[in-house]
mmCIF file of C-alpha atoms in Angstrom:
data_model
loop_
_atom_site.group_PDB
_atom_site.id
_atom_site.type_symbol
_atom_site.label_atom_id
_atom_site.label_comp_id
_atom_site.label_asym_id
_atom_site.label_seq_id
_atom_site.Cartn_x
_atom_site.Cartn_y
_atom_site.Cartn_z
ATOM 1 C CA UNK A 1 132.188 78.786 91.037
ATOM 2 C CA UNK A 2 131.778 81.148 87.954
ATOM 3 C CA UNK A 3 128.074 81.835 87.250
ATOM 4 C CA UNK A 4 126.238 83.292 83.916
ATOM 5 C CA UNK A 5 123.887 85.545 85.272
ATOM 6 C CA UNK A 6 120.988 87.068 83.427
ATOM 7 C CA UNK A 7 119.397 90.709 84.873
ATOM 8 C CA UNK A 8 116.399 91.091 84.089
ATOM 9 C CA UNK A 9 115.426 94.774 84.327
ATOM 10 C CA UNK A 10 115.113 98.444 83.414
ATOM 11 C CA UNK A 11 117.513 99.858 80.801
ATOM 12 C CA UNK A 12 120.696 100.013 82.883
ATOM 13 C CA UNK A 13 120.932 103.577 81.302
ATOM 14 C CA UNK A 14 117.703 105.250 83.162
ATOM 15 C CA UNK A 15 119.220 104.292 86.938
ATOM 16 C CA UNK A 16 120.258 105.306 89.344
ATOM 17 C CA UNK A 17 123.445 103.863 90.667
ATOM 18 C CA UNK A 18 123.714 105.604 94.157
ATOM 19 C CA UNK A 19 121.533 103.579 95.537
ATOM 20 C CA UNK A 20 120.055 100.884 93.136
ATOM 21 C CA UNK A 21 120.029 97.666 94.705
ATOM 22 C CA UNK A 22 120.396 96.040 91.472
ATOM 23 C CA UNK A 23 123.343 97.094 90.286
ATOM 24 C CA UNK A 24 124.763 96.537 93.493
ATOM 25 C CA UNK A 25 124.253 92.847 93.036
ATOM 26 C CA UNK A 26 125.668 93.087 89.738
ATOM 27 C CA UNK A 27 128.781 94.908 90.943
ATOM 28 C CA UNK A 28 129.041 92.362 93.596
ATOM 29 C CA UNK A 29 128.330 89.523 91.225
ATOM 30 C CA UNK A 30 131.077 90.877 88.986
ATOM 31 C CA UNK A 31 133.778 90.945 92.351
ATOM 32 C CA UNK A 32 133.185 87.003 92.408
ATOM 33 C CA UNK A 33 133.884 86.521 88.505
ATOM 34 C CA UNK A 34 130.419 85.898 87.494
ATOM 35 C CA UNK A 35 129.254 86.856 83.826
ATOM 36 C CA UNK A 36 126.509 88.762 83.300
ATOM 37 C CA UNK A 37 124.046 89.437 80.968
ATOM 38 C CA UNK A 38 120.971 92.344 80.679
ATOM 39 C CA UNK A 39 117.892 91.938 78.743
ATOM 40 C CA UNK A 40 114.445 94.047 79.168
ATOM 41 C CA UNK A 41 111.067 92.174 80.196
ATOM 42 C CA UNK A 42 109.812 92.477 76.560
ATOM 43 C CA UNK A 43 112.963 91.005 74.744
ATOM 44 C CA UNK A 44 111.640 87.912 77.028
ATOM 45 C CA UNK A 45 110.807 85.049 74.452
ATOM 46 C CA UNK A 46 109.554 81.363 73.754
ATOM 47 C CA UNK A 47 110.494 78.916 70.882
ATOM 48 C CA UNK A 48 110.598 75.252 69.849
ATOM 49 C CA UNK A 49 110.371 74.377 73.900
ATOM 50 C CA UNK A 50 113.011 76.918 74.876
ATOM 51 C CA UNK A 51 112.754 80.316 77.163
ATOM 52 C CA UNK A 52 115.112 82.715 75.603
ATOM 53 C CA UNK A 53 115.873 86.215 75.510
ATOM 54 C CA UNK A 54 117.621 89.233 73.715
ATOM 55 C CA UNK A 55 120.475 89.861 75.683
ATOM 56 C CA UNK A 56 123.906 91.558 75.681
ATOM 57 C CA UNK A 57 126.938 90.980 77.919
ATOM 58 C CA UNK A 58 127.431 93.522 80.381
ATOM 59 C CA UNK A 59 130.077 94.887 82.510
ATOM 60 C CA UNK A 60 129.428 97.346 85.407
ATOM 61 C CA UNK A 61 131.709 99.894 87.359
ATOM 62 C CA UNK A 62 130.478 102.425 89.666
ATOM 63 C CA UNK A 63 131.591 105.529 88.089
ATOM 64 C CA UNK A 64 128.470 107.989 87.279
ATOM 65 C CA UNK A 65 127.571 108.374 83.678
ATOM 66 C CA UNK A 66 129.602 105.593 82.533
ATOM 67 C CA UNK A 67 128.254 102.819 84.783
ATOM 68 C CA UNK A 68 128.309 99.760 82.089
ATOM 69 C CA UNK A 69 129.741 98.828 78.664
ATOM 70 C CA UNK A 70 127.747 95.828 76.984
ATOM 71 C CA UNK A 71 128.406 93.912 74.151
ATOM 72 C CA UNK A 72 126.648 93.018 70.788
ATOM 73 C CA UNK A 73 122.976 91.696 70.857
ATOM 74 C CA UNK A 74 122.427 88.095 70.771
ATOM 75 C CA UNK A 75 119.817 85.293 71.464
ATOM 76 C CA UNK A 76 120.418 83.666 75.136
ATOM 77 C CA UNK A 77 118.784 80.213 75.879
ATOM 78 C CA UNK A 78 118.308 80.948 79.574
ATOM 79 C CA UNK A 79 118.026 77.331 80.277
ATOM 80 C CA UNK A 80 121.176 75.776 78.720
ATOM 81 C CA UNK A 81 122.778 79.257 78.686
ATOM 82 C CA UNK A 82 122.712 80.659 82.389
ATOM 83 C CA UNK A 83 123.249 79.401 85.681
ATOM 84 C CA UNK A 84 120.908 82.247 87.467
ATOM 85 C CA UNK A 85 118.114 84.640 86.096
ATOM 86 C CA UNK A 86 117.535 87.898 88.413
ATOM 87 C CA UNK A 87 113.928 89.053 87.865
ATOM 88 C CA UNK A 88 114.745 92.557 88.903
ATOM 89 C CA UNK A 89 112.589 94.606 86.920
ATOM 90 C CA UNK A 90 110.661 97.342 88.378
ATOM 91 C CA UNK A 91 106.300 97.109 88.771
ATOM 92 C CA UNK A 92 103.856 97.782 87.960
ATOM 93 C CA UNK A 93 102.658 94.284 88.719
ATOM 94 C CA UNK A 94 100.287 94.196 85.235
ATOM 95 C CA UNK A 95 99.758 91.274 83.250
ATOM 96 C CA UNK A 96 103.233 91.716 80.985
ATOM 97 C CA UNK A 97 105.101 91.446 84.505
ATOM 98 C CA UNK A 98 102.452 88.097 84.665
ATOM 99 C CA UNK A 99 103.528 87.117 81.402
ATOM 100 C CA UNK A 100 107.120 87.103 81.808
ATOM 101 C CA UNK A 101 106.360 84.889 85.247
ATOM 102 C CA UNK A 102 105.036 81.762 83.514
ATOM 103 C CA UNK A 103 107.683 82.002 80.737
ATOM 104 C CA UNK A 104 110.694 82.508 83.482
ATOM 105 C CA UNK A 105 108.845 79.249 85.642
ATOM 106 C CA UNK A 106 109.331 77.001 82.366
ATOM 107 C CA UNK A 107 113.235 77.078 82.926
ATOM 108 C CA UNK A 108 112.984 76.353 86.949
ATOM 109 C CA UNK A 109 114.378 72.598 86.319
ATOM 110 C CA UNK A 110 117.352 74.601 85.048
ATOM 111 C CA UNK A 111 118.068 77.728 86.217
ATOM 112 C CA UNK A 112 117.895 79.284 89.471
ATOM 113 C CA UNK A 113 115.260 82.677 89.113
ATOM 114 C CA UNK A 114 115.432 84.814 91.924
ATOM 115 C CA UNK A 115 113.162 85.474 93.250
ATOM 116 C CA UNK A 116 111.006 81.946 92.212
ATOM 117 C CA UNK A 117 108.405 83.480 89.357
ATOM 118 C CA UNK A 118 105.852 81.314 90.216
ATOM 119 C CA UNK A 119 106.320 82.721 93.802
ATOM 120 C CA UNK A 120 106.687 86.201 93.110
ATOM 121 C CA UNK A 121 103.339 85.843 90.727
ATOM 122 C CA UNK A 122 101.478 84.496 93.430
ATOM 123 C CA UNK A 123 102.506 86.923 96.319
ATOM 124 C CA UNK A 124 102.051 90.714 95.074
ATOM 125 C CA UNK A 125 103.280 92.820 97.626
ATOM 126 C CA UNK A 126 100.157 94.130 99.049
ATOM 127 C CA UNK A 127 98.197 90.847 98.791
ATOM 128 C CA UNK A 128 100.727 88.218 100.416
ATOM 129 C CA UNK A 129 101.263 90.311 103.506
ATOM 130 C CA UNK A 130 96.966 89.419 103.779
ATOM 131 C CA UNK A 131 98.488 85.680 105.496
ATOM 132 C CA UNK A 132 100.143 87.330 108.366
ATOM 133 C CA UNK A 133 96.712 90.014 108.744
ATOM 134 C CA UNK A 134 97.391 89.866 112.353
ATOM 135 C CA UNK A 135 100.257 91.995 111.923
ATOM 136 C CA UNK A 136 98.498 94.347 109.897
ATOM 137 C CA UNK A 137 96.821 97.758 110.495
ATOM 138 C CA UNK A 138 93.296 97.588 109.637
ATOM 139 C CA UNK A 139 92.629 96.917 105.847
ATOM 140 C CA UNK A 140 90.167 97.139 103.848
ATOM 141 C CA UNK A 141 90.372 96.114 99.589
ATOM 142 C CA UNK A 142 87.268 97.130 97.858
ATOM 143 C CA UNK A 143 86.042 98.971 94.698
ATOM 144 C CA UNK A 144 82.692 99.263 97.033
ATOM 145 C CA UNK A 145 82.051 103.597 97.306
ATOM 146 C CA UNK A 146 79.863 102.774 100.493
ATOM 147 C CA UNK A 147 82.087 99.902 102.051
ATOM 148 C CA UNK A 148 84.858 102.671 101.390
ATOM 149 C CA UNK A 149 82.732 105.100 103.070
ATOM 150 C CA UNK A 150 81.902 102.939 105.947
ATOM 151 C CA UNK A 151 85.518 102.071 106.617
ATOM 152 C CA UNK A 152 86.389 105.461 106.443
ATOM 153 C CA UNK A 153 83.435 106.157 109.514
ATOM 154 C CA UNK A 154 84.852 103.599 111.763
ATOM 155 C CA UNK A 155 88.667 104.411 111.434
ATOM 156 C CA UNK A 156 88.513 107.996 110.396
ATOM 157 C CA UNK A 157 92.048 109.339 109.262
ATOM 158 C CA UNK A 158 92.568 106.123 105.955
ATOM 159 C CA UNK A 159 95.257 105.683 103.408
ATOM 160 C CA UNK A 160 94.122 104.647 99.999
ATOM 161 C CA UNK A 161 96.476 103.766 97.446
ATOM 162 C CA UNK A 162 96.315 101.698 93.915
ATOM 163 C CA UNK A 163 96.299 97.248 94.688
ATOM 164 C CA UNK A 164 99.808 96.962 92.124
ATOM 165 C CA UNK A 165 101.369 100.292 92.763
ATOM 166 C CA UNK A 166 105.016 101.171 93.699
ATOM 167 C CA UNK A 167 107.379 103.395 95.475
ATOM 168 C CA UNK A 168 104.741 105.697 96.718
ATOM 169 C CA UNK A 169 102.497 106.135 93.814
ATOM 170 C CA UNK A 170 99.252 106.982 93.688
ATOM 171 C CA UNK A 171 98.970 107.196 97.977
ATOM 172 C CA UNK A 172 96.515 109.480 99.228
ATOM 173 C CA UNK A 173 95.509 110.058 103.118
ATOM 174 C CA UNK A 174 92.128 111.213 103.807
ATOM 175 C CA UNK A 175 91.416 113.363 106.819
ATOM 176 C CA UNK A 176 88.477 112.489 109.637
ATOM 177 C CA UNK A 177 86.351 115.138 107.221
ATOM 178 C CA UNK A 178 86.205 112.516 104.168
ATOM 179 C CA UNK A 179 87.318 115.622 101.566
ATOM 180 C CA UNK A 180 87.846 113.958 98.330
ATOM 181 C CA UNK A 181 87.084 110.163 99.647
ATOM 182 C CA UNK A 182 84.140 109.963 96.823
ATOM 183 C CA UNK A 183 86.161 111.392 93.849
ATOM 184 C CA UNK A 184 89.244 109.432 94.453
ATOM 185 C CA UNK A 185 86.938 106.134 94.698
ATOM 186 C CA UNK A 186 85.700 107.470 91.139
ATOM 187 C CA UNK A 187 89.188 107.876 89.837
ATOM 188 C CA UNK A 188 90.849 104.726 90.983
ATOM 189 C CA UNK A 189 87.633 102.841 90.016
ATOM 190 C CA UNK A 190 88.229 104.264 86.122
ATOM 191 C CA UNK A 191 91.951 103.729 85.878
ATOM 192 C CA UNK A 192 92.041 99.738 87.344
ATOM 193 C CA UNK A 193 89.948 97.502 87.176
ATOM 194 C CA UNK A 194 91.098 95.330 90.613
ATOM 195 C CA UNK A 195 89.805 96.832 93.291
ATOM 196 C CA UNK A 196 91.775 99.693 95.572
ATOM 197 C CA UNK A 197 93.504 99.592 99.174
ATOM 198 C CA UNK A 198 92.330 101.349 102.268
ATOM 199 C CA UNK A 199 94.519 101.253 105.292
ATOM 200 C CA UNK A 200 93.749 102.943 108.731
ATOM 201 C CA UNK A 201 96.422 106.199 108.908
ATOM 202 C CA UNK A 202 99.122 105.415 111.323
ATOM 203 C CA UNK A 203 100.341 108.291 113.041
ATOM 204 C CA UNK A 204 103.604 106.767 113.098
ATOM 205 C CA UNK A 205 104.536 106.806 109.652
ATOM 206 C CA UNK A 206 105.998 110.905 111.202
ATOM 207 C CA UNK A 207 108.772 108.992 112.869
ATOM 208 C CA UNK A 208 109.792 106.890 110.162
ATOM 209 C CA UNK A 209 108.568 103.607 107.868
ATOM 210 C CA UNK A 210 111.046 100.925 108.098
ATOM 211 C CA UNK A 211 112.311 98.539 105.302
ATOM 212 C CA UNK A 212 113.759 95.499 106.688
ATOM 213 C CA UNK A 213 115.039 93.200 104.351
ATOM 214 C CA UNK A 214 115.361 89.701 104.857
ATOM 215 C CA UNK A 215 117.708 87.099 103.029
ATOM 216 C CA UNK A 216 116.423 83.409 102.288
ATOM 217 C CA UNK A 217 113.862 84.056 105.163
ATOM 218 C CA UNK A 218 116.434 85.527 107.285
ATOM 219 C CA UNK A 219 116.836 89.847 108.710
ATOM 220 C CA UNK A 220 119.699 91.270 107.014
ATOM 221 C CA UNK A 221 119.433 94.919 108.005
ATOM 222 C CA UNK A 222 116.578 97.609 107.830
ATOM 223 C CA UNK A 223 116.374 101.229 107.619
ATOM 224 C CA UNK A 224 114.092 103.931 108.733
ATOM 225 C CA UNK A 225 112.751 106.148 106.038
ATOM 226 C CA UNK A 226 111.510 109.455 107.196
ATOM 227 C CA UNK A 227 108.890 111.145 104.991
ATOM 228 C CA UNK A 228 110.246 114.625 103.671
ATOM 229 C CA UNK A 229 108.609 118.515 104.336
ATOM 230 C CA UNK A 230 104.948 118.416 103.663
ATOM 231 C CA UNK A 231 104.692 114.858 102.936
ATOM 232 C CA UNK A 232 103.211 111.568 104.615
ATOM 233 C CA UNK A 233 104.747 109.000 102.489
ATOM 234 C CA UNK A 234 108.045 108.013 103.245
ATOM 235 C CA UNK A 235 109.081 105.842 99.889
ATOM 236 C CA UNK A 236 112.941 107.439 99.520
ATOM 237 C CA UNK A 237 111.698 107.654 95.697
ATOM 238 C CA UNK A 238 108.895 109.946 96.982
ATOM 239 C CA UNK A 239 111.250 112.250 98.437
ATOM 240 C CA UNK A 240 111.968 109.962 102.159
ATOM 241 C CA UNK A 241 114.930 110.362 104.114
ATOM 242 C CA UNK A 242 116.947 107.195 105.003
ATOM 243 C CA UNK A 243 117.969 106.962 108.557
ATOM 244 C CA UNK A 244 120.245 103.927 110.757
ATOM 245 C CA UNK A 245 117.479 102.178 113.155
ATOM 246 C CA UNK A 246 117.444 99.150 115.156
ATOM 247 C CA UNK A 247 114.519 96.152 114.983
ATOM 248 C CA UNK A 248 112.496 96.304 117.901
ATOM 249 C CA UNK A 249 111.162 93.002 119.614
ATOM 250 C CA UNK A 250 107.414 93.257 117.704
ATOM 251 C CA UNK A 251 109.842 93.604 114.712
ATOM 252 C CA UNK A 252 111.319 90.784 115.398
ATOM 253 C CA UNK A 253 108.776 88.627 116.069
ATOM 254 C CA UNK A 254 107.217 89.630 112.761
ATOM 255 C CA UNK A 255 110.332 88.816 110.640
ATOM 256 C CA UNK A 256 110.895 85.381 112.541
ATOM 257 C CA UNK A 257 106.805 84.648 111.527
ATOM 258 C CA UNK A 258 107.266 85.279 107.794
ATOM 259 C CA UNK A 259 110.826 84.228 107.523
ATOM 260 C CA UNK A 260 109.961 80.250 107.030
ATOM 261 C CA UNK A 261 107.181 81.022 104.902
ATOM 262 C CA UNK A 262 109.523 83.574 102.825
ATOM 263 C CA UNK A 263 112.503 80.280 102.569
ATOM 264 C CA UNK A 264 109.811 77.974 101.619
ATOM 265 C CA UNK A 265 108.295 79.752 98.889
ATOM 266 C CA UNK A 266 111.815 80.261 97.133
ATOM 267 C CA UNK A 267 111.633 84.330 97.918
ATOM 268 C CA UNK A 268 115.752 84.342 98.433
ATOM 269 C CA UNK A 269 115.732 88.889 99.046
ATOM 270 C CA UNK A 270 112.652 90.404 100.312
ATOM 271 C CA UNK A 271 111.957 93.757 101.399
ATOM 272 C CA UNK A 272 109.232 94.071 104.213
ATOM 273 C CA UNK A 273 107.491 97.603 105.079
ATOM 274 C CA UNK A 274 106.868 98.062 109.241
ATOM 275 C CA UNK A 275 105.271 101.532 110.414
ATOM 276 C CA UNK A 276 104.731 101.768 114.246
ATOM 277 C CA UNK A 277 105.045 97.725 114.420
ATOM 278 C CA UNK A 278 102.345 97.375 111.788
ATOM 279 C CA UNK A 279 103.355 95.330 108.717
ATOM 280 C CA UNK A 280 101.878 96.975 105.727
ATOM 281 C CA UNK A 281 103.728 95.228 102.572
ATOM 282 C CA UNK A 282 105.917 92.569 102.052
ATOM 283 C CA UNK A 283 107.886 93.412 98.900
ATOM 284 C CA UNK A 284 109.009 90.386 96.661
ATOM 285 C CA UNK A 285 109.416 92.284 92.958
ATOM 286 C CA UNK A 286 112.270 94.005 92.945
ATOM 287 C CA UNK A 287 112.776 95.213 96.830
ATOM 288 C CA UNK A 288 115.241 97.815 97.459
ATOM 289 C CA UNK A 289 117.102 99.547 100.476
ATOM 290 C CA UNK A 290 120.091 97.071 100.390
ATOM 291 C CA UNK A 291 122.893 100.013 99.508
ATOM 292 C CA UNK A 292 121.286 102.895 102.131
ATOM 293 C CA UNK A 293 121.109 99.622 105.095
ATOM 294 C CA UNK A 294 125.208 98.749 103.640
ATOM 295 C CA UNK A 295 125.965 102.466 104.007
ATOM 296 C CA UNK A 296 125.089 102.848 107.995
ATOM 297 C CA UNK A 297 125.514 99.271 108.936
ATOM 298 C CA UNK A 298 129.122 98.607 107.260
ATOM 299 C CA UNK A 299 127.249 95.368 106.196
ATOM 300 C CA UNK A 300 127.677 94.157 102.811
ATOM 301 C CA UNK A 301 124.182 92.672 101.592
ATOM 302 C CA UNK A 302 124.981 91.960 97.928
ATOM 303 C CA UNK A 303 127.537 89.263 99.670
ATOM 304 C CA UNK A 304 124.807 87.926 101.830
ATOM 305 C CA UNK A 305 122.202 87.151 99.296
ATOM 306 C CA UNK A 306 125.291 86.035 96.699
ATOM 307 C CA UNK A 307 126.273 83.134 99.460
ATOM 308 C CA UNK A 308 122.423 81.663 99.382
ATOM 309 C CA UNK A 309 122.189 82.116 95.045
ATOM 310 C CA UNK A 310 125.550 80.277 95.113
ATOM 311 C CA UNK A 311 124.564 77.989 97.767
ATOM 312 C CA UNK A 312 121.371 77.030 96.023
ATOM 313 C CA UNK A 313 122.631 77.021 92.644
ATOM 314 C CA UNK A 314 125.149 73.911 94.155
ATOM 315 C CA UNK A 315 122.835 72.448 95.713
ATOM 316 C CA UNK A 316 120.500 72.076 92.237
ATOM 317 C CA UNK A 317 123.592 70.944 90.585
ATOM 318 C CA UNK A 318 124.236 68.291 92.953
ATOM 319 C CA UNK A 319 120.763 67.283 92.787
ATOM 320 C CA UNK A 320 121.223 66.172 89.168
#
């Protein structure tokens, strides 16, 4: 089976190819024979009833600094003119990442987008993970100063961080003493306009956060990322430290809760955030981690979720 694959994501010239799990599926994509094509978010288009976008054929090779040669420019139909659509580019989950949701549902009849827009618009990573709250650390979401305030009584040590934010930004932990609590509240509340996160601290986040990524609803590795010197956060873009690690059973049982629920909604690769058995985001954008878990594990992830695109990508064919 020879696919035409469409990436939609950052200019392939800004990553990094170490350990982006992107253009690891595109490398691996590539191995099988597939075509593929890049295009940016805002070349995403609509006319006379067809989703299209400004695209150029790519080809990838891991060799640093001269990672990809593309072709000329030209106008894809991403309905009649690709099998599969990756929807790979990076938050923050504003309403031009909305945008690009409804357009990329209009071609579903067609094309297989991975992961399902309507899906991934109606499961942001810190929201979605509110249906399996019993999992959670204790969580607050609130613009309220005095709610904030109260929380911050009852739990003492809190995380607060931005509602759409990635890899680490904008994270702050507030000690028992409150230092800061009210101006942060102030700040947040003047850059968004949805309200903020508060999370009790978990102590646990000194051994190690762990991304476990699972594949049509199914654990396909994880890794343990330790935060660096000085730092609480443990996002490997905020300066974390991967490390090999093993589920444990509350792991487990968490993964085999969300899994069906994962399958159903059409979210094929999903990256889920566990600190001291406490679920704390399930990541459905663009999740990462799959090159770092490949490295210590010898596994070979890009294969895995390759096997369920093909395998779906038959099975809407057959369904014609």
């Amino acid at each position: 089976m020879t696919l035409t694959v469409a990436v939609q994501m950052d200019p392939l010239e800004k990553i990094g190819i170490a350990g982006d799990s992107t253009f690891a599926l595109m490398l691996k994509a590539q191995e099988r024979g597939h075509r593929l094509f890049h295009y940016l978010a805002e070349d995403l288009g609509y006319e006379d009833g067809r989703v299209r976008a400004r695209a150029r054929p790519v080809t990838v090779q891991r060799v640093e600094g001269h990672h990809f040669s593309a072709g000329d420019w030209h106008v894809l139909d991403l309905a009649a003119g690709a099998d599969v659509v990756l929807m790979r580019q990076d938050p923050p989950f504003d309403i031009g990442y909305i945008t690009a949701t409804y357009l990329l549902e209009r071609i579903a009849d067609d094309t297989l987008v991975v992961n399902d827009p309507r899906s991934v618009r109606d499961a942001p990573e810190k929201l979605f993970v509110l249906d399996f709250a019993h999992f959670m650390p204790p969580t607050m979401i609130s613009r309220n100063l005095s709610e904030i305030r109260d929380f911050h009584q009852r739990h003492g040590e809190i995380v607060v961080k931005p509602l759409h934010g990635k890899a680490g930004e904008g994270v702050f932990r507030i000690g028992q003493d409150g230092t800061n609590l009210t101006a942060l509240a102030e700040l947040f509340g003047s850059i968004w306009k949805e309200p903020f996160i508060a999370q009790a601290f978990l102590p646990a986040v000194t051994d190690g956060d762990k991304r476990i990524v699972l594949v049509d609803g199914e654990v396909a590795g994880a890794i343990n990322r330790k935060p660096g010197p000085g730092e609480f956060r443990s996002n490997l873009a905020a300066g974390g430290t991967a490390q090999k690690t093993e589920l444990t059973d509350r792991e487990r049982e968490i993964c085999a809760a969300i899994g069906p629920e994962l399958k159903r909604r059409g979210l094929l690769f999903v990256g889920i955030d566990v600190i001291g058995g406490f679920m704390t985001e399930i990541n459905v954008t663009s999740p990462t981690g799959i090159v770092a878990i490949d490295q210590f594990n010898g596994s070979d992830t890009p294969a895995l979720i390759w096997d369920a695109i093909e395998a779906k990508v038959a099975a809407k064919a057959s369904a014609r």
